[in-house]
PDB file of C-alpha atoms in Angstrom:
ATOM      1  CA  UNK A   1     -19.606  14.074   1.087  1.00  0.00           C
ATOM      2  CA  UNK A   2     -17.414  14.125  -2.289  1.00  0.00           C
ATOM      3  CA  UNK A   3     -14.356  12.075  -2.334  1.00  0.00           C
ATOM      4  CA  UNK A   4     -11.247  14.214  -1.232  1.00  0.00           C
ATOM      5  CA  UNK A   5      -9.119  12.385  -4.216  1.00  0.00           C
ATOM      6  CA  UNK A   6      -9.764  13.632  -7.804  1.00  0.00           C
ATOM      7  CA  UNK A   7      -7.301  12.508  -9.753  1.00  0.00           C
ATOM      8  CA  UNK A   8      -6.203  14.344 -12.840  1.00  0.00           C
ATOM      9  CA  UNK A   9      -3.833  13.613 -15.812  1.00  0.00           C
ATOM     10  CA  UNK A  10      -0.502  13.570 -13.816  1.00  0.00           C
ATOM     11  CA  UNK A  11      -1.325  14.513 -10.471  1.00  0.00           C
ATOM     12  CA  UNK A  12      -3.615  13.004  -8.044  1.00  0.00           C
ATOM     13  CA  UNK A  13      -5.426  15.694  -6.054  1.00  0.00           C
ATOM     14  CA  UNK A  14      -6.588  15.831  -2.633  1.00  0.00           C
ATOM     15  CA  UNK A  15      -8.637  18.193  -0.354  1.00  0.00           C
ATOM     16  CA  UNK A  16      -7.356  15.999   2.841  1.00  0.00           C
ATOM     17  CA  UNK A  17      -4.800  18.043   5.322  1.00  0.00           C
ATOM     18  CA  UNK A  18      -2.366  16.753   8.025  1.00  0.00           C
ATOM     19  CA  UNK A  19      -2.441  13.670   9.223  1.00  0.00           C
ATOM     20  CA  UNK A  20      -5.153  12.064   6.646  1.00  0.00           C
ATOM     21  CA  UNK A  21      -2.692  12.593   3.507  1.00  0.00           C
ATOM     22  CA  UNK A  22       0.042  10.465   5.258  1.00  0.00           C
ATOM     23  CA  UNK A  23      -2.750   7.485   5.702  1.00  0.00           C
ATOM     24  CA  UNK A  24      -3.769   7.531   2.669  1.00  0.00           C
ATOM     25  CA  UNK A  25      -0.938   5.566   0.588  1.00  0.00           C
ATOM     26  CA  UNK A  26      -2.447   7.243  -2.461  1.00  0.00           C
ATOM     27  CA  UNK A  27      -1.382  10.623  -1.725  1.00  0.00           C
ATOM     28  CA  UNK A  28       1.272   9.884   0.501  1.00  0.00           C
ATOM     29  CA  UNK A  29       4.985  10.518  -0.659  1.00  0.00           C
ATOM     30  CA  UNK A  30       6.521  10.107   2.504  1.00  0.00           C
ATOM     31  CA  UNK A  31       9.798  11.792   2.929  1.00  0.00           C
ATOM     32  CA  UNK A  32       9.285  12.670  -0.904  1.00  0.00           C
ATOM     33  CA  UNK A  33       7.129  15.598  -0.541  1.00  0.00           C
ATOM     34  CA  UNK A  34       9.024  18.626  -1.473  1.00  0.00           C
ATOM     35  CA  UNK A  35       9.725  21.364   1.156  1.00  0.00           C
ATOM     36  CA  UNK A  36       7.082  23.194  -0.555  1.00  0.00           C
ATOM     37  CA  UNK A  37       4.569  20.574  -1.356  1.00  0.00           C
ATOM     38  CA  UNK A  38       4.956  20.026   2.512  1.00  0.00           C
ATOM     39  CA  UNK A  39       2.924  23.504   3.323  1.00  0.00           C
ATOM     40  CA  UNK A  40       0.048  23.301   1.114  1.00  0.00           C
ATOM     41  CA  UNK A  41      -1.599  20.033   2.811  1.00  0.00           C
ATOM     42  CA  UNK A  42       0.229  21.050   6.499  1.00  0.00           C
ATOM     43  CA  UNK A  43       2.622  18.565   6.887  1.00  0.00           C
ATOM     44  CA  UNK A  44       5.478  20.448   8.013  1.00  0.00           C
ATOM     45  CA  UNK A  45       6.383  18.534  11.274  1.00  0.00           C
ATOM     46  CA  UNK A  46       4.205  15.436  10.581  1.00  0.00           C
ATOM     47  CA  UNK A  47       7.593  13.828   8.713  1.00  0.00           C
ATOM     48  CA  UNK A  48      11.280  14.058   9.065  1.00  0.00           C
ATOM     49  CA  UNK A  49      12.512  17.077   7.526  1.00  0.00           C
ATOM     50  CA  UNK A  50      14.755  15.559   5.052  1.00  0.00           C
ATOM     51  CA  UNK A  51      13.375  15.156   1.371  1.00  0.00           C
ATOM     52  CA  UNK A  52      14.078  12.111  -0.422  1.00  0.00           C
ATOM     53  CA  UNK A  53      14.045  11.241  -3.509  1.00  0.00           C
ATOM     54  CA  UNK A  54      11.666   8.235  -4.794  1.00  0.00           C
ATOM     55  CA  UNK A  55      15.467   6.644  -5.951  1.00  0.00           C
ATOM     56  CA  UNK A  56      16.472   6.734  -2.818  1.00  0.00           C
ATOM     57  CA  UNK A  57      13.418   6.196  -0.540  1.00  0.00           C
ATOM     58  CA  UNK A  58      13.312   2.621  -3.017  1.00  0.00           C
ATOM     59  CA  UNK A  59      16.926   2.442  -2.398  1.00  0.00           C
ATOM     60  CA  UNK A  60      16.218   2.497   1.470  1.00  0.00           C
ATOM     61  CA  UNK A  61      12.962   0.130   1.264  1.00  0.00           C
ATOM     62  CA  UNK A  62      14.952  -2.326  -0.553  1.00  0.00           C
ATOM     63  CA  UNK A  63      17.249  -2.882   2.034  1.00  0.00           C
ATOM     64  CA  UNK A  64      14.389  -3.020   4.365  1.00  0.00           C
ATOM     65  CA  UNK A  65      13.026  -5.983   2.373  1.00  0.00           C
ATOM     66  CA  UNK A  66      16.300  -7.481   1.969  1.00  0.00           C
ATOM     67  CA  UNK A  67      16.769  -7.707   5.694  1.00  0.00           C
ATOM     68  CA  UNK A  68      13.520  -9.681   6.280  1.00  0.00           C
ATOM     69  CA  UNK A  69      13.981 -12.957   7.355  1.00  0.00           C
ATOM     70  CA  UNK A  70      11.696 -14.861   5.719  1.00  0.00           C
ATOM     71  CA  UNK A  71       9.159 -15.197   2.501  1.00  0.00           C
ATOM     72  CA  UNK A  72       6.588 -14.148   4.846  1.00  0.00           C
ATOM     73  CA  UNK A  73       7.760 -11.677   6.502  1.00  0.00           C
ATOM     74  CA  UNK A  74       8.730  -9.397   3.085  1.00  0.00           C
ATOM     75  CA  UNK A  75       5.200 -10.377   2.222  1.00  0.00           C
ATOM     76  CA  UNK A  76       4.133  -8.365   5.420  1.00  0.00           C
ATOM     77  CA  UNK A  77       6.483  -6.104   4.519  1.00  0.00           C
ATOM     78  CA  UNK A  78       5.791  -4.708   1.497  1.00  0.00           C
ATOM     79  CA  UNK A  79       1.904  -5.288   2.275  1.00  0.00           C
ATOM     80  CA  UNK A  80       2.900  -2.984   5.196  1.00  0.00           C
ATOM     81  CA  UNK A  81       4.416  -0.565   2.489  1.00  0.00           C
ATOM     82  CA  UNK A  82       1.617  -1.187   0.066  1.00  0.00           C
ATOM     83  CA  UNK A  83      -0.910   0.093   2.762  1.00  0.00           C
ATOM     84  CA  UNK A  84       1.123   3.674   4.002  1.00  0.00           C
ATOM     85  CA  UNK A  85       2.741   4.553  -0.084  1.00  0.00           C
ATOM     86  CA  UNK A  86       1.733   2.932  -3.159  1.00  0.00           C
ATOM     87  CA  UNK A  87       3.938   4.528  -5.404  1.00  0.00           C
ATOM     88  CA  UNK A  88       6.784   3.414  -3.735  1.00  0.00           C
ATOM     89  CA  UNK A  89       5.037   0.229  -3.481  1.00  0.00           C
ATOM     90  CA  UNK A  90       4.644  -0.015  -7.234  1.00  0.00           C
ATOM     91  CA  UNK A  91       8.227   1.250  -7.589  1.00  0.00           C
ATOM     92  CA  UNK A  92      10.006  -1.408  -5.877  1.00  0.00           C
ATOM     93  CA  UNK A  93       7.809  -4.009  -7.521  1.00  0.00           C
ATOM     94  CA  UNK A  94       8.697  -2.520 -10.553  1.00  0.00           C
ATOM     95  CA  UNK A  95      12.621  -2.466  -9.901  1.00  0.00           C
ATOM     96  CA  UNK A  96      12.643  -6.181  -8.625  1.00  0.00           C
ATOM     97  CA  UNK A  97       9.872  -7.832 -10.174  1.00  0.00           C
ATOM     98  CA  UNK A  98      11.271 -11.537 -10.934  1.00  0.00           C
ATOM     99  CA  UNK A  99      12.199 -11.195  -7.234  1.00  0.00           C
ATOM    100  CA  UNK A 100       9.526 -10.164  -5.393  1.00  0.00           C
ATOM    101  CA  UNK A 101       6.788 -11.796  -7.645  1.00  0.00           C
ATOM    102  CA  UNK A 102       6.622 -15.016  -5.762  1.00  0.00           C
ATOM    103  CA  UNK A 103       6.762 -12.835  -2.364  1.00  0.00           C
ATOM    104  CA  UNK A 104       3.478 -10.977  -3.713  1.00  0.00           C
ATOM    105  CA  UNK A 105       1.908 -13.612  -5.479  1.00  0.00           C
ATOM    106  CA  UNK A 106       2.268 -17.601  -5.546  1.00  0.00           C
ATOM    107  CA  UNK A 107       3.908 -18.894  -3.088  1.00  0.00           C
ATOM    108  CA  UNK A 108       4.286 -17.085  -0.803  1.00  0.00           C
ATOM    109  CA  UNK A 109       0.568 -15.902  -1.345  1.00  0.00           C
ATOM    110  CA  UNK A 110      -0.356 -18.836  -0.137  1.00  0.00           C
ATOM    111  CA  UNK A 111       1.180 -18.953   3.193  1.00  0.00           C
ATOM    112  CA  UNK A 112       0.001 -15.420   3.743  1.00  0.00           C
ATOM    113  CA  UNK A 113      -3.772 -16.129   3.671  1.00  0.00           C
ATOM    114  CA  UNK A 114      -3.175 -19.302   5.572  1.00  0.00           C
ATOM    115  CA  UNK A 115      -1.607 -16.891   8.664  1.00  0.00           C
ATOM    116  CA  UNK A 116      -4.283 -14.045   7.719  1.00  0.00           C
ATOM    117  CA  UNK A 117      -5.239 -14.293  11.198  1.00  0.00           C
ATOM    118  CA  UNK A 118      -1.677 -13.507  12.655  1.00  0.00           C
ATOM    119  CA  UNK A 119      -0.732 -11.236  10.120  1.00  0.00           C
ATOM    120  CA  UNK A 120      -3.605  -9.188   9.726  1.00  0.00           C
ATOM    121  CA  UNK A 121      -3.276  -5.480   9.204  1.00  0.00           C
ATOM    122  CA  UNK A 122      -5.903  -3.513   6.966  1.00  0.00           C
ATOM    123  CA  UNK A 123      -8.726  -4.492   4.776  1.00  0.00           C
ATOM    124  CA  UNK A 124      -7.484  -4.793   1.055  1.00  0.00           C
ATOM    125  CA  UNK A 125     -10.305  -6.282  -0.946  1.00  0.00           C
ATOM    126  CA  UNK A 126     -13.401  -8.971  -0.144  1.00  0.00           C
ATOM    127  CA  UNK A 127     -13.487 -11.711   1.941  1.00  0.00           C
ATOM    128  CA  UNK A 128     -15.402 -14.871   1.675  1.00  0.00           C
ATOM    129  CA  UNK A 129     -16.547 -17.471   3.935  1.00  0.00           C
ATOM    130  CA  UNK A 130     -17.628 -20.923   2.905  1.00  0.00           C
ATOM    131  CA  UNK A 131     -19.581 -20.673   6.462  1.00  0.00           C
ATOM    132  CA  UNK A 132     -21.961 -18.040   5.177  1.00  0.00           C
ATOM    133  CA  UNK A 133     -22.481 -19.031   1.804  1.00  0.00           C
ATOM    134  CA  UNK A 134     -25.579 -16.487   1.624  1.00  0.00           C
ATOM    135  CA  UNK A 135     -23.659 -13.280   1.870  1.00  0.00           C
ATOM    136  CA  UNK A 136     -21.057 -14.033  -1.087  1.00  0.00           C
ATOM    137  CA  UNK A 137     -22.978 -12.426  -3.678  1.00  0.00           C
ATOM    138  CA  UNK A 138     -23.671  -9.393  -1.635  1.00  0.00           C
ATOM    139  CA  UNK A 139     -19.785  -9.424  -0.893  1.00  0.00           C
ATOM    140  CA  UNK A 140     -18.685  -9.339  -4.585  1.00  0.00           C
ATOM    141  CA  UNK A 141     -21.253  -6.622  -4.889  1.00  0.00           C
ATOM    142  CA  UNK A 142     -19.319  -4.902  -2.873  1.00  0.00           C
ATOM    143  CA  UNK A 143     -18.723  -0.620  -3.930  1.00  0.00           C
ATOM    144  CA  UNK A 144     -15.380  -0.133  -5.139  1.00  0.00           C
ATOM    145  CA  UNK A 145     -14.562  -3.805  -6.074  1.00  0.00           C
ATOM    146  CA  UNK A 146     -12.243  -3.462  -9.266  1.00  0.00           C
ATOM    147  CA  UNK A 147     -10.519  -7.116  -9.268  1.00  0.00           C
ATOM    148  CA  UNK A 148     -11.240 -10.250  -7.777  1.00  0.00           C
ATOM    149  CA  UNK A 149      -8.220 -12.870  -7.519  1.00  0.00           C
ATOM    150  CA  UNK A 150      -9.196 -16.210  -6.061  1.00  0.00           C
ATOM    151  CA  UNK A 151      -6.819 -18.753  -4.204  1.00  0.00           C
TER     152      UNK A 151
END
């Protein structure tokens, strides 16, 4: 079966309708979808009517973030966001980088793998288990492995 995203120049292309192009944080806009970019995949109905701009869906995520209580939990946060829109994801890492840098990466980092267990949500990546040494090299064999960050 191909792979219903072929991205293209500008545009990233996908032969998913419904329900599948809002879990897939690659296509998925959210709110941003145009009224008319709403009808071609079928998801009028399947988000609020309102269109948003990618200002001010940021806008709103920021304050979302801001109202976390804790390190860990705007790591979950934006993990959370990270999994249902990456360019919004990338977008508010890009507008608060020096910020949210030590949320997404060291130290917080840190604290997130050590409560992996209670914070778990979706598979992003490989991982690896000093218990069964003999399946680490099939693990970073893994298809679709781009980038490997050990901690």
């Amino acid at each position: 079966m191909p792979d219903p995203l072929r991205p293209s120049r500008r545009v990233l292309r996908t032969t998913a309708r419904g329900c599948p192009v809002l879990t897939n944080p690659r296509p998925n806009r959210g709110t941003a979808f145009t009224q008319t970019q709403r009808r071609e995949p079928d998801l009028v109905g399947l988000i609020p009517p309102q269109v948003l701009t990618l200002d001010q869906q940021a806008a709103r995520a920021y304050q979302q973030y801001s109202a976390q209580p804790t390190d860990l939990a705007k790591n979950v946060y934006l993990t959370a966001l990270h999994d249902r829109n990456e360019v919004l994801f990338y977008r508010l890492i890009g507008d608060h980088l020096p910020e949210m840098l030590p949320i997404v990466h060291t130290p917080t980092v840190g604290t997130a793998i050590e409560r992996y267990s209670f914070e778990y949500r979706r598979p992003r990546g490989i991982y690896l288990s000093a218990h069964a040494p003999e399946d680490i090299e099939r693990s970073l064999r893994a298809p679709g492995l781009a980038l490997t960050t050990s901690t």
